Amino acid sequence: MTEIFSGSFTQQEPIPEAGIEAALTVLRSGRLHRYNTALDEVAEVAQLETEFAAFLGARFCVAVASGGYAMGCALRAIGVQPGDDVLTNVFTLAPVPGAIAAVGAQPIFVGVTETLTIDLDDLEAKASKAKVLVLSHMRGHLCDMERLMQICDAAGITVIEDCAHTMGASWRGKASGTWGALGCFSTQTYKHINSGEGGFLVTDDPQIAARAVMLSGSYMLFDRHGAAPDPEQFADIKYTTPNVSGRMDNLRAAILRPQLADLETQAKRWNDRYRRLDLALRDTPGLTRIERPAEESFVGSSLQFLLLGWGDAAISEVVKRCAARGVELKWFGGAEPVGFTSRYDSWRYAESDSMPVSDRILRGILDIRLPLTFSFEDCDTIGRIIRAEVGAVFQAG
Ligand SMILES: *Cc1c(COP(=O)(O)O)cnc(C)c1O
């Protein structure tokens, strides 16, 4: 009998009871806006910012409306102007070039390697082309962060990290999001903590943090922010920094705080599932697994593999056959953007030279989500199905 998988690739776990309780308390108070506090009350948002900064080992955190907003805010906070060029990964998700375009700047794409990280040789070659890099740790893969920072420091490039998939991850023990001048995180439903929508911007630089507080909308209430730099950091910028409202509210923060406290445990659970599936895919003919470097500590909330050198028709066939058996593979190389996958040439607002070396890799990337609602047995089943269908198409081709 053909084995069919019936689980849902988009079903996350419920919000912890403590989060639901805290959310009800906020709702009952009516004080959802972060600056709407009772005497001596520290808003849920400010408490979350303090806790998230401490969790990362960063000085400041500003909680905002989304991960995409955090990136746009980061670009504005370091002074990126319309017309500027900004380096970024060719393998990323649409909100990244979108954030660059939103401030009127243009992305210059940097290639991807077979380990699904930014191509540091290509970065070095393009380093003189821009003063800013939005580094997307796409699908949770961290590059050699020491070498990346050497390249960027030598070229005077400011690094903004897109940590949408690396909350809880680190390189050589240093948290993702603390290597560059700024780190941006998302708390959208499909990331590592879930408030529906939401995001964080983190930095050690008090001027950048002050600008982010002003940008995200403080109505000159920054001295009541609760987790902002000292008021003197605002003296020079408060008249010149526009209000581009995008704050987080207390309801979301209340939901997130217990999840942040659980993140390390959750990361282990994700990695147990990741290893289980990865093991099931070992030695599948035609399939290239992604080896994870020893320096990288990751959160395996999704798994990627490559069908390198395969034709489009054969890859489509694998996707179709797996789908027929209940296994949702996302193909990043498809010519048309589908769901959350899209390729750099589908972002037609951002012109790019063709990138044949990256194209070959992008064409072969397949992606699978691993929500924590999957059991180990689910991972085994998914592994068997992928293995069988990749094997069948590979042999036929
Ligand atoms: C989800 C995501 C973002 C942005 O997150 P939103 O909160 O949805 O704006 C940024 N980068 C990557 C790689 C993402 O997957």
mmCIF file of N, CA, C and O in Angstrom, residues 285 310 389-397:
data_model
loop_
_atom_site.group_PDB
_atom_site.id
_atom_site.type_symbol
_atom_site.label_atom_id
_atom_site.label_comp_id
_atom_site.label_asym_id
_atom_site.label_seq_id
_atom_site.Cartn_x
_atom_site.Cartn_y
_atom_site.Cartn_z
ATOM 1 N N PRO A 285 19.855 8.457 -3.629
ATOM 2 C CA PRO A 285 20.519 8.739 -4.910
ATOM 3 C C PRO A 285 19.951 10.001 -5.568
ATOM 4 O O PRO A 285 18.726 10.167 -5.633
ATOM 5 N N TRP A 310 19.436 18.544 -11.861
ATOM 6 C CA TRP A 310 18.188 17.947 -12.358
ATOM 7 C C TRP A 310 17.495 18.911 -13.325
ATOM 8 O O TRP A 310 17.561 20.129 -13.158
ATOM 9 N N GLU A 389 10.140 8.877 -3.731
ATOM 10 C CA GLU A 389 9.757 9.616 -4.935
ATOM 11 C C GLU A 389 10.979 10.210 -5.642
ATOM 12 O O GLU A 389 11.052 10.186 -6.868
ATOM 13 N N VAL A 390 11.933 10.728 -4.869
ATOM 14 C CA VAL A 390 13.176 11.210 -5.497
ATOM 15 C C VAL A 390 13.861 10.031 -6.189
ATOM 16 O O VAL A 390 14.295 10.142 -7.344
ATOM 17 N N GLY A 391 13.903 8.914 -5.508
ATOM 18 C CA GLY A 391 14.539 7.716 -6.066
ATOM 19 C C GLY A 391 13.862 7.271 -7.362
ATOM 20 O O GLY A 391 14.548 6.983 -8.340
ATOM 21 N N ALA A 392 12.549 7.256 -7.343
ATOM 22 C CA ALA A 392 11.801 6.784 -8.520
ATOM 23 C C ALA A 392 12.056 7.691 -9.730
ATOM 24 O O ALA A 392 12.329 7.208 -10.836
ATOM 25 N N VAL A 393 11.978 9.002 -9.507
ATOM 26 C CA VAL A 393 12.169 9.932 -10.625
ATOM 27 C C VAL A 393 13.629 9.903 -11.090
ATOM 28 O O VAL A 393 13.916 9.949 -12.292
ATOM 29 N N PHE A 394 14.542 9.787 -10.151
ATOM 30 C CA PHE A 394 15.971 9.753 -10.479
ATOM 31 C C PHE A 394 16.300 8.537 -11.360
ATOM 32 O O PHE A 394 16.992 8.664 -12.364
ATOM 33 N N GLN A 395 15.744 7.413 -10.978
ATOM 34 C CA GLN A 395 16.006 6.186 -11.747
ATOM 35 C C GLN A 395 15.401 6.255 -13.153
ATOM 36 O O GLN A 395 16.027 5.861 -14.119
ATOM 37 N N ALA A 396 14.180 6.819 -13.197
ATOM 38 C CA ALA A 396 13.497 6.923 -14.497
ATOM 39 C C ALA A 396 14.258 7.857 -15.438
ATOM 40 O O ALA A 396 14.290 7.640 -16.644
ATOM 41 N N GLY A 397 14.891 8.930 -14.845
ATOM 42 C CA GLY A 397 15.595 9.919 -15.657
ATOM 43 C C GLY A 397 16.956 9.425 -15.997
ATOM 44 O O GLY A 397 17.769 10.056 -16.622
#
